[in-house]
Short mmCIF file of C-alpha atoms and ligand atoms in Angstrom, two decimals:
data_model
loop_
_atom_site.label_atom_id
_atom_site.label_comp_id
_atom_site.label_asym_id
_atom_site.label_seq_id
_atom_site.Cartn_x
_atom_site.Cartn_y
_atom_site.Cartn_z
CA UNK A 1 104.59 48.67 77.28
CA UNK A 2 104.10 50.52 80.56
CA UNK A 3 100.48 51.12 81.51
CA UNK A 4 99.68 54.60 82.73
CA UNK A 5 96.97 54.74 85.39
CA UNK A 6 94.58 57.63 85.02
CA UNK A 7 93.58 59.27 88.30
CA UNK A 8 90.57 61.49 87.80
CA UNK A 9 89.89 64.30 90.23
CA UNK A 10 87.02 66.00 88.41
CA UNK A 11 84.81 65.47 91.46
CA UNK A 12 87.34 66.94 93.91
CA UNK A 13 89.88 69.35 92.33
CA UNK A 14 87.55 69.95 89.39
CA UNK A 15 84.64 70.72 91.65
CA UNK A 16 86.80 73.42 93.28
CA UNK A 17 86.27 75.54 90.13
CA UNK A 18 84.63 78.80 91.20
CA UNK A 19 80.84 78.54 91.11
CA UNK A 20 80.71 74.78 90.58
CA UNK A 21 78.71 72.96 93.21
CA UNK A 22 77.60 69.47 92.19
CA UNK A 23 74.78 67.66 93.96
CA UNK A 24 75.19 64.10 95.17
CA UNK A 25 73.23 62.68 92.23
CA UNK A 26 75.27 64.67 89.77
CA UNK A 27 78.50 63.40 91.34
CA UNK A 28 77.28 59.81 91.13
CA UNK A 29 76.31 60.28 87.51
CA UNK A 30 79.75 61.64 86.62
CA UNK A 31 81.41 58.87 88.66
CA UNK A 32 79.57 56.13 86.78
CA UNK A 33 80.51 57.70 83.46
CA UNK A 34 84.16 57.94 84.59
CA UNK A 35 83.99 54.25 85.36
CA UNK A 36 82.70 53.51 81.84
CA UNK A 37 85.48 55.70 80.47
CA UNK A 38 87.97 53.45 82.22
CA UNK A 39 89.66 55.66 84.82
CA UNK A 40 91.64 53.50 87.26
CA UNK A 41 91.10 55.79 90.22
CA UNK A 42 88.69 58.55 90.95
CA UNK A 43 88.85 61.08 93.73
CA UNK A 44 85.23 61.44 94.79
CA UNK A 45 85.74 64.36 97.13
CA UNK A 46 87.13 65.60 100.41
CA UNK A 47 85.01 63.77 102.99
CA UNK A 48 85.97 65.95 105.95
CA UNK A 49 84.98 69.17 104.16
CA UNK A 50 81.27 68.92 105.04
CA UNK A 51 78.59 66.32 105.83
CA UNK A 52 77.35 66.75 102.25
CA UNK A 53 80.79 65.96 100.84
CA UNK A 54 81.06 62.90 103.05
CA UNK A 55 77.69 61.64 101.88
CA UNK A 56 78.62 62.15 98.23
CA UNK A 57 81.91 60.26 98.61
CA UNK A 58 80.07 57.45 100.40
CA UNK A 59 77.46 57.19 97.65
CA UNK A 60 80.09 57.14 94.90
CA UNK A 61 82.04 54.52 96.89
CA UNK A 62 78.92 52.36 97.08
CA UNK A 63 78.02 52.63 93.38
CA UNK A 64 81.40 52.39 91.65
CA UNK A 65 82.64 48.82 91.30
CA UNK A 66 85.62 48.74 88.96
CA UNK A 67 87.62 51.81 89.84
CA UNK A 68 89.42 52.67 93.05
CA UNK A 69 87.50 55.36 94.92
CA UNK A 70 89.64 57.94 96.69
CA UNK A 71 88.89 60.49 99.38
CA UNK A 72 91.24 63.36 100.12
CA UNK A 73 92.31 64.06 103.71
CA UNK A 74 94.62 66.58 105.32
CA UNK A 75 97.35 65.00 107.43
CA UNK A 76 95.24 65.08 110.58
CA UNK A 77 93.56 62.05 112.11
CA UNK A 78 90.05 63.62 112.11
CA UNK A 79 90.17 64.01 108.32
CA UNK A 80 91.48 60.48 107.84
CA UNK A 81 88.75 59.03 110.08
CA UNK A 82 86.12 60.85 107.99
CA UNK A 83 87.71 59.63 104.75
CA UNK A 84 87.49 56.06 105.95
CA UNK A 85 83.92 56.53 107.15
CA UNK A 86 83.00 57.66 103.62
CA UNK A 87 84.91 54.84 101.91
CA UNK A 88 83.69 51.99 104.08
CA UNK A 89 81.53 50.47 101.31
CA UNK A 90 84.07 50.89 98.52
CA UNK A 91 85.34 47.79 96.71
CA UNK A 92 88.77 49.40 96.34
CA UNK A 93 89.13 52.26 98.82
CA UNK A 94 92.11 54.62 98.87
CA UNK A 95 92.84 57.38 101.35
CA UNK A 96 94.79 60.28 99.89
CA UNK A 97 96.64 62.30 102.53
CA UNK A 98 98.54 65.45 101.72
CA UNK A 99 100.91 67.87 103.41
CA UNK A 100 102.82 70.84 101.98
CA UNK A 101 106.58 70.48 101.78
CA UNK A 102 107.89 73.66 100.08
CA UNK A 103 109.74 76.29 102.14
CA UNK A 104 107.11 78.94 101.47
CA UNK A 105 104.31 76.65 102.71
CA UNK A 106 106.33 75.32 105.66
CA UNK A 107 107.21 78.79 106.88
CA UNK A 108 104.12 80.81 106.08
CA UNK A 109 101.24 78.36 106.08
CA UNK A 110 102.19 75.50 108.40
CA UNK A 111 104.78 77.20 110.60
CA UNK A 112 106.56 73.84 110.85
CA UNK A 113 110.17 72.73 110.52
CA UNK A 114 111.34 70.20 107.92
CA UNK A 115 111.44 67.49 110.57
CA UNK A 116 107.97 68.30 111.86
CA UNK A 117 106.54 68.06 108.34
CA UNK A 118 108.03 64.59 107.87
CA UNK A 119 106.83 63.50 111.31
CA UNK A 120 103.28 64.60 110.63
CA UNK A 121 103.19 63.04 107.16
CA UNK A 122 104.47 59.73 108.51
CA UNK A 123 101.92 59.74 111.35
CA UNK A 124 99.11 60.50 108.90
CA UNK A 125 100.12 57.73 106.48
CA UNK A 126 100.38 55.23 109.33
CA UNK A 127 96.97 56.26 110.64
CA UNK A 128 95.41 55.85 107.18
CA UNK A 129 97.14 52.46 106.79
CA UNK A 130 95.21 51.17 109.83
CA UNK A 131 92.06 51.53 107.76
CA UNK A 132 93.03 50.71 104.17
CA UNK A 133 95.98 49.12 102.40
CA UNK A 134 95.88 51.67 99.61
CA UNK A 135 97.28 55.02 100.77
CA UNK A 136 98.41 57.85 98.53
CA UNK A 137 100.60 60.66 99.84
CA UNK A 138 100.88 64.04 98.11
CA UNK A 139 103.67 66.47 98.91
CA UNK A 140 101.75 69.67 98.24
CA UNK A 141 103.80 72.23 96.30
CA UNK A 142 106.43 69.56 95.62
CA UNK A 143 107.32 71.60 92.54
CA UNK A 144 108.87 74.32 94.72
CA UNK A 145 110.41 71.99 97.33
CA UNK A 146 114.19 71.58 97.71
CA UNK A 147 115.09 68.32 95.92
CA UNK A 148 117.23 66.76 98.69
CA UNK A 149 114.47 67.44 101.24
CA UNK A 150 111.76 66.18 98.88
CA UNK A 151 113.73 62.94 98.55
CA UNK A 152 113.75 62.62 102.36
CA UNK A 153 109.97 63.15 102.45
CA UNK A 154 109.40 60.56 99.72
CA UNK A 155 111.64 57.99 101.45
CA UNK A 156 109.85 58.50 104.79
CA UNK A 157 106.40 58.32 103.18
CA UNK A 158 107.22 55.04 101.44
CA UNK A 159 108.66 53.60 104.66
CA UNK A 160 105.43 54.59 106.46
CA UNK A 161 103.41 52.59 103.94
CA UNK A 162 102.30 54.92 101.14
CA UNK A 163 101.85 52.99 97.89
CA UNK A 164 101.43 56.03 95.67
CA UNK A 165 103.55 59.16 95.94
CA UNK A 166 102.19 62.17 94.15
CA UNK A 167 104.42 65.19 93.53
CA UNK A 168 102.18 68.03 92.40
CA UNK A 169 103.05 71.30 90.74
CA UNK A 170 100.34 72.88 92.88
CA UNK A 171 100.77 76.40 91.56
CA UNK A 172 101.38 75.59 87.88
CA UNK A 173 104.84 77.19 87.93
CA UNK A 174 107.23 74.66 86.43
CA UNK A 175 108.37 74.04 82.88
CA UNK A 176 108.12 70.53 81.38
CA UNK A 177 111.88 70.03 81.68
CA UNK A 178 111.97 71.06 85.33
CA UNK A 179 108.96 68.97 86.26
CA UNK A 180 110.25 65.83 84.51
CA UNK A 181 113.56 66.35 86.24
CA UNK A 182 111.98 66.14 89.71
CA UNK A 183 110.81 62.58 88.96
CA UNK A 184 114.14 61.58 87.40
CA UNK A 185 115.88 62.81 90.54
CA UNK A 186 113.48 60.99 92.86
CA UNK A 187 113.94 57.73 91.00
CA UNK A 188 117.75 58.07 91.36
CA UNK A 189 117.83 59.40 94.94
CA UNK A 190 115.15 57.08 96.36
CA UNK A 191 115.48 53.57 94.88
CA UNK A 192 112.43 52.52 96.95
CA UNK A 193 110.29 54.40 94.41
CA UNK A 194 110.63 51.28 92.23
CA UNK A 195 108.20 49.45 94.53
CA UNK A 196 105.45 52.10 94.51
CA UNK A 197 103.59 54.22 92.00
CA UNK A 198 104.86 57.72 91.21
CA UNK A 199 102.16 60.18 90.26
CA UNK A 200 102.04 63.63 88.67
CA UNK A 201 99.49 66.37 89.27
CA UNK A 202 99.68 69.67 87.40
CA UNK A 203 97.89 72.98 87.19
CA UNK A 204 97.49 75.06 84.08
CA UNK A 205 98.42 78.55 85.28
CA UNK A 206 101.01 78.92 82.51
CA UNK A 207 99.13 76.69 80.05
CA UNK A 208 101.67 73.89 80.60
CA UNK A 209 99.71 71.32 82.64
CA UNK A 210 99.39 68.78 79.81
CA UNK A 211 102.98 69.31 78.61
CA UNK A 212 104.25 68.94 82.20
CA UNK A 213 102.26 65.74 82.72
CA UNK A 214 103.63 64.26 79.50
CA UNK A 215 107.15 65.22 80.62
CA UNK A 216 106.53 63.40 83.91
CA UNK A 217 105.44 60.29 81.99
CA UNK A 218 108.63 60.42 79.94
CA UNK A 219 110.54 60.68 83.23
CA UNK A 220 108.90 57.50 84.52
CA UNK A 221 105.68 58.22 86.44
CA UNK A 222 102.94 55.61 86.12
CA UNK A 223 99.97 57.68 87.29
CA UNK A 224 98.63 60.93 85.85
CA UNK A 225 96.14 63.06 87.71
CA UNK A 226 93.78 65.53 86.14
CA UNK A 227 90.21 66.36 85.30
CA UNK A 228 87.80 66.05 82.40
CA UNK A 229 87.90 69.20 80.22
CA UNK A 230 90.75 70.39 82.44
CA UNK A 231 88.36 72.07 84.88
CA UNK A 232 89.62 73.14 88.28
CA UNK A 233 90.71 76.02 90.44
CA UNK A 234 92.15 79.11 88.71
CA UNK A 235 93.29 78.07 85.20
CA UNK A 236 92.34 74.46 85.93
CA UNK A 237 94.05 71.06 86.06
CA UNK A 238 95.63 68.79 83.50
CA UNK A 239 93.07 67.95 80.84
CA UNK A 240 92.96 64.15 80.99
CA UNK A 241 91.45 63.64 77.54
CA UNK A 242 94.33 65.63 76.05
CA UNK A 243 96.95 63.55 77.87
CA UNK A 244 95.32 60.27 76.90
CA UNK A 245 94.89 61.23 73.26
CA UNK A 246 98.50 62.45 73.09
CA UNK A 247 99.62 59.07 74.47
CA UNK A 248 97.35 57.17 72.06
CA UNK A 249 98.03 59.25 68.96
CA UNK A 250 101.79 59.29 69.60
CA UNK A 251 102.08 55.79 71.00
CA UNK A 252 105.23 55.08 69.03
CA UNK A 253 106.86 58.06 70.72
CA UNK A 254 105.65 57.60 74.31
CA UNK A 255 105.64 53.79 74.34
CA UNK A 256 102.90 53.56 76.97
CA UNK A 257 99.26 52.58 77.03
CA UNK A 258 96.15 53.55 78.98
CA UNK A 259 93.01 51.59 79.77
CA UNK A 260 90.63 54.26 78.52
CA UNK A 261 87.61 53.49 76.34
CA UNK A 262 88.33 56.30 73.90
CA UNK A 263 84.79 56.24 72.47
CA UNK A 264 83.47 57.43 75.85
CA UNK A 265 85.54 60.64 75.78
CA UNK A 266 82.98 62.82 73.98
CA UNK A 267 80.10 61.73 76.19
CA UNK A 268 82.10 62.21 79.39
CA UNK A 269 83.22 65.67 78.33
CA UNK A 270 79.67 66.70 77.47
CA UNK A 271 78.27 65.33 80.72
CA UNK A 272 80.85 67.16 82.84
CA UNK A 273 80.28 70.35 80.88
CA UNK A 274 76.51 70.14 81.33
CA UNK A 275 76.53 69.27 85.01
CA UNK A 276 79.20 71.77 86.04
CA UNK A 277 78.00 74.54 83.73
CA UNK A 278 81.61 75.00 82.59
CA UNK A 279 81.17 75.23 78.85
CA UNK A 280 83.96 73.80 76.70
CA UNK A 281 85.48 76.44 74.38
CA UNK A 282 85.02 75.65 70.68
CA UNK A 283 88.75 75.55 70.02
CA UNK A 284 89.59 73.21 72.94
CA UNK A 285 91.78 70.27 71.86
CA UNK A 286 90.05 66.85 71.55
CA UNK A 287 86.60 67.90 72.83
CA UNK A 288 85.96 71.42 71.48
CA UNK A 289 83.08 71.82 69.02
CA UNK A 290 85.54 72.93 66.32
CA UNK A 291 88.25 70.37 67.10
CA UNK A 292 87.38 68.40 63.94
CA UNK A 293 85.87 71.15 61.78
CA UNK A 294 87.72 72.12 58.64
CA UNK A 295 86.96 75.60 57.40
CA UNK A 296 89.57 76.43 54.78
CA UNK A 297 88.76 75.25 51.27
CA UNK A 298 92.19 73.72 50.78
CA UNK A 299 91.83 71.72 54.01
CA UNK A 300 88.30 70.59 53.16
CA UNK A 301 89.42 69.44 49.76
CA UNK A 302 92.31 67.51 51.29
CA UNK A 303 90.17 65.84 53.96
CA UNK A 304 87.63 64.75 51.35
CA UNK A 305 90.37 63.12 49.31
CA UNK A 306 92.08 61.53 52.31
CA UNK A 307 91.22 62.50 55.89
CA UNK A 308 94.80 61.94 57.00
CA UNK A 309 95.90 65.00 55.03
CA UNK A 310 94.73 67.29 57.83
CA UNK A 311 93.25 65.03 60.50
CA UNK A 312 95.41 63.30 63.11
CA UNK A 313 92.41 61.98 65.07
CA UNK A 314 89.13 60.75 63.61
CA UNK A 315 86.22 62.28 65.54
CA UNK A 316 84.63 58.78 65.72
CA UNK A 317 87.64 57.55 67.70
CA UNK A 318 86.70 59.74 70.66
CA UNK A 319 82.96 59.11 70.30
CA UNK A 320 81.65 61.90 68.09
CA UNK A 321 79.17 60.59 65.59
CA UNK A 322 76.77 62.18 63.17
CA UNK A 323 73.61 62.79 65.08
CA UNK A 324 71.28 60.01 63.95
CA UNK A 325 67.63 60.73 64.53
CA UNK A 326 66.07 57.52 65.67
CA UNK A 327 63.35 58.07 68.20
CA UNK A 328 60.09 59.95 67.87
CA UNK A 329 56.46 60.15 68.88
CA UNK A 330 55.80 56.52 68.00
CA UNK A 331 58.73 54.98 69.80
CA UNK A 332 57.73 52.69 72.63
CA UNK A 333 59.14 52.22 76.09
CA UNK A 334 61.23 49.26 74.97
CA UNK A 335 62.95 51.18 72.18
CA UNK A 336 63.52 54.01 74.59
CA UNK A 337 65.09 51.70 77.14
CA UNK A 338 67.38 50.20 74.47
CA UNK A 339 68.38 53.68 73.43
CA UNK A 340 69.28 54.57 77.03
CA UNK A 341 71.45 51.48 77.28
CA UNK A 342 73.14 52.35 73.98
CA UNK A 343 73.85 55.83 75.35
CA UNK A 344 75.41 54.28 78.41
CA UNK A 345 72.62 54.69 80.96
CA UNK A 346 71.65 51.78 83.15
CA UNK A 347 68.73 53.06 85.15
CA UNK A 348 66.32 51.54 87.67
CA UNK A 349 62.83 50.75 86.36
CA UNK A 350 61.39 53.70 88.24
CA UNK A 351 63.93 56.09 86.73
CA UNK A 352 63.22 54.74 83.25
CA UNK A 353 59.51 55.37 83.78
CA UNK A 354 60.11 58.99 84.78
CA UNK A 355 62.52 59.52 81.91
CA UNK A 356 60.08 57.91 79.45
CA UNK A 357 57.28 60.25 80.54
CA UNK A 358 59.58 63.24 80.02
CA UNK A 359 60.55 61.81 76.62
CA UNK A 360 56.89 61.58 75.60
CA UNK A 361 56.30 65.18 76.64
CA UNK A 362 59.32 66.18 74.57
CA UNK A 363 57.98 64.23 71.54
CA UNK A 364 54.84 66.37 71.66
CA UNK A 365 56.95 69.49 71.37
CA UNK A 366 59.59 68.19 69.00
CA UNK A 367 59.16 65.99 65.90
CA UNK A 368 62.50 64.27 66.00
CA UNK A 369 64.33 63.43 69.17
CA UNK A 370 68.11 63.08 68.84
CA UNK A 371 70.63 61.37 71.08
CA UNK A 372 71.69 64.77 72.40
CA UNK A 373 68.09 65.56 73.31
CA UNK A 374 67.81 62.34 75.27
CA UNK A 375 71.12 62.86 77.04
CA UNK A 376 70.09 66.37 78.01
CA UNK A 377 66.69 65.19 79.18
CA UNK A 378 68.11 62.46 81.41
CA UNK A 379 70.59 64.85 82.96
CA UNK A 380 67.84 67.32 83.72
CA UNK A 381 65.53 64.66 85.21
CA UNK A 382 68.22 63.29 87.45
CA UNK A 383 69.13 66.71 88.77
CA UNK A 384 65.63 67.23 90.15
CA UNK A 385 65.39 64.42 92.66
CA UNK A 386 67.16 66.10 95.55
CA UNK A 387 66.03 69.66 95.09
CA UNK A 388 64.57 71.81 97.87
CA UNK A 389 62.38 73.85 95.48
CA UNK A 390 60.97 72.97 92.09
CA UNK A 391 59.29 75.08 89.49
CA UNK A 392 55.73 73.86 89.06
CA UNK A 393 54.27 76.37 86.64
CA UNK A 394 55.01 79.67 85.02
CA UNK A 395 52.82 82.23 83.27
CA UNK A 396 54.17 85.13 81.31
CA UNK A 397 52.59 88.16 79.74
CA UNK A 398 54.86 89.91 77.27
CA UNK A 399 54.55 92.63 74.67
CA UNK A 400 57.19 95.03 73.37
CA UNK A 401 54.94 97.98 74.30
CA UNK A 402 53.95 96.77 77.78
CA UNK A 403 55.68 95.82 81.02
CA UNK A 404 56.37 92.09 81.16
CA UNK A 405 54.64 90.33 84.03
CA UNK A 406 55.29 86.82 85.30
CA UNK A 407 53.61 84.61 87.82
CA UNK A 408 55.20 81.43 89.14
CA UNK A 409 54.23 78.51 91.32
CA UNK A 410 57.02 76.84 93.27
CA UNK A 411 56.78 73.59 95.22
CA UNK A 412 58.99 72.91 98.21
CA UNK A 413 60.27 69.38 98.93
CA UNK A 414 57.75 68.97 101.77
CA UNK A 415 54.83 69.73 99.42
CA UNK A 416 54.28 73.36 100.41
CA UNK A 417 53.46 75.59 97.39
CA UNK A 418 54.24 79.26 96.87
CA UNK A 419 52.66 81.49 94.24
CA UNK A 420 53.88 84.97 93.37
CA UNK A 421 53.77 87.47 90.51
CA UNK A 422 56.06 90.34 89.54
CA UNK A 423 56.77 92.89 86.80
CA UNK A 424 60.25 93.41 85.40
CA UNK A 425 62.42 95.14 82.83
CA UNK A 426 62.17 92.13 80.58
CA UNK A 427 60.59 88.69 80.57
CA UNK A 428 63.47 86.98 82.34
CA UNK A 429 63.72 89.77 84.89
CA UNK A 430 60.01 89.49 85.71
CA UNK A 431 60.29 85.70 86.12
CA UNK A 432 63.29 86.04 88.41
CA UNK A 433 61.59 88.71 90.53
CA UNK A 434 58.54 86.46 90.94
CA UNK A 435 60.76 83.52 91.97
CA UNK A 436 62.65 85.75 94.43
CA UNK A 437 59.33 86.65 96.06
CA UNK A 438 58.12 83.05 96.15
CA UNK A 439 61.28 81.54 97.65
CA UNK A 440 62.40 84.55 99.69
CA UNK A 441 66.15 84.18 99.12
CA UNK A 442 68.20 87.32 98.58
CA UNK A 443 70.39 86.56 95.55
CA UNK A 444 72.19 88.51 92.82
CA UNK A 445 72.28 87.29 89.22
CA UNK A 446 75.88 87.58 88.03
CA UNK A 447 75.80 85.63 84.78
CA UNK A 448 73.18 84.37 82.35
CA UNK A 449 73.67 82.52 79.09
CA UNK A 450 71.61 80.51 76.62
CA UNK A 451 72.93 77.84 74.31
CA UNK A 452 71.01 75.59 71.98
CA UNK A 453 71.63 71.91 72.62
CA UNK A 454 70.44 70.64 69.29
CA UNK A 455 69.70 72.06 65.87
CA UNK A 456 66.58 73.45 64.22
CA UNK A 457 63.74 75.72 65.25
CA UNK A 458 62.45 73.30 67.86
CA UNK A 459 65.90 72.83 69.44
CA UNK A 460 66.20 72.42 73.16
CA UNK A 461 67.50 75.56 74.81
CA UNK A 462 69.82 75.30 77.76
CA UNK A 463 70.17 78.20 80.13
CA UNK A 464 73.00 78.68 82.60
CA UNK A 465 72.80 81.16 85.42
CA UNK A 466 75.28 82.09 88.09
CA UNK A 467 74.03 83.56 91.36
CA UNK A 468 75.75 85.17 94.27
CA UNK A 469 74.68 85.35 97.89
CA UNK A 470 77.28 86.79 100.26
CA UNK A 471 80.54 85.01 99.47
CA UNK A 472 78.83 81.98 97.97
CA UNK A 473 78.45 81.57 94.20
CA UNK A 474 76.36 78.88 92.59
CA UNK A 475 75.33 77.92 89.10
CA UNK A 476 72.22 76.28 87.75
CA UNK A 477 71.14 75.01 84.37
CA UNK A 478 67.71 74.58 82.90
CA UNK A 479 66.61 72.79 79.81
CA UNK A 480 63.45 73.15 77.80
CA UNK A 481 62.17 73.73 74.29
CA UNK A 482 61.05 77.06 75.76
CA UNK A 483 63.89 79.35 76.85
CA UNK A 484 61.72 81.19 79.41
CA UNK A 485 60.94 77.94 81.17
CA UNK A 486 64.61 76.91 80.93
CA UNK A 487 65.55 80.29 82.44
CA UNK A 488 63.21 79.73 85.38
CA UNK A 489 64.41 76.16 86.01
CA UNK A 490 68.07 77.24 85.94
CA UNK A 491 67.39 80.02 88.42
CA UNK A 492 65.51 77.79 90.88
CA UNK A 493 68.27 75.17 90.70
CA UNK A 494 70.97 77.73 91.38
CA UNK A 495 69.02 78.86 94.46
CA UNK A 496 68.73 75.22 95.57
CA UNK A 497 72.50 74.92 95.34
CA UNK A 498 73.01 77.99 97.51
CA UNK A 499 70.67 76.48 100.09
CA UNK A 500 72.48 73.14 99.83
CA UNK A 501 75.86 74.86 100.23
CA UNK A 502 74.60 76.17 103.59
CA UNK A 503 73.95 72.54 104.50
CA UNK A 504 70.22 73.06 105.01
CA UNK A 505 68.85 70.53 102.58
CA UNK A 506 70.98 67.57 103.49
CA UNK A 507 70.89 68.02 107.25
CA UNK A 508 67.25 68.91 107.61
CA UNK A 509 65.65 66.48 105.18
CA UNK A 510 62.05 67.56 104.76
CA UNK A 511 59.63 64.73 105.49
ZN1 ZN B 1 95.35 70.33 92.39
#
């Protein structure tokens, strides 16, 4: 059976989703989970985009051991130099250069002739080859490129040393038949493709990204690119968990295998959803909350008699399990540490100590602590370590007949504290006005939502906010058994991300 390599670009193409802005720690956390999931390659970012991006790629490259770490680069030497700088510590580095090949991009974006495009691509691949043996070339908008010309590009790129050729449907325009056909044609027209890996990369503008990727696999590609939960620009990328589960569930049809640890799918999906703030719709295939829920009486009856009547995938296969309540007030540090390991976290002693303290605080507020609670708590703790501002305390006076008033104390990374109070139209409004005064950033709240992470009256509440400042949009999440506190934390984090997006935190590290 052919093995299909899974190339994850959650941290690069996925992070290009509007409003998503992951910190370095968050990227590392996702990267380590992707490694446990078994992705063969992960694109950690676009090193030349900013010093912050470079640093994140470098940190992922340092921490990930089993997967190839990839940095994107335009076909210019400066970008390729930066990509290599970021990948220097990687066990298996790969530089991914791209250049658009379609007539519309050549004429209107690049203003280059067919020959010039090939020349530049070849020069870029050769430059990248000086640094690493593993070079991927993507013909951007390959989907709308003339086939004979695309074949010329592919031949030249292979001759220049590219070992993976990716032919993306950048704008999500093609049908499965058309997309599969491009690869069939390339395999016939360019016999050299037999010695390299052919890769597909789709976008979901017409809802066909997964179908197109599966068509490409049928046509002979050996690498599929995509993201967890299908996140990404516009309508998003190929949803990797859907592709993998289609290949696994219909193995007899596709006759291929993947190296994924299927039981890690649920946890990876939840982690990406939490850290990006992009909530998975309930009806999403494979990872939606309702994906395994049977509502109709006839279906329920059938499933009880034999689950195969209406279930093609057991939820346990992809890592959903009934939420066992195991830890509580009396659990010790050792049990807690074991639990973390069972949940897939391998933390430094110092990080365990911090997490354990937070766990104890949570036990005071909540009788039973579930796996979900612990996962949420670890995520929240890890997000804090590189923040410019942190919420220290909050005081709220509320009555339905009086004007809500909030006072907050905020600590800056250098130890400076700021205290302010404000009145507002509601509790959340008063908290946000007080934070605005304390931090002094001019931001607009454009979205606010609360979800409960776990069940029961003492459930943890998770708040997501989206802020705008000029053209920049950021999102933040906060977690607490108290939704007002969660609201404040989410707001402060979103402000931190706006500051980080301006490059202030990373380049002017407070002492
Ligand atoms: Zn893309």
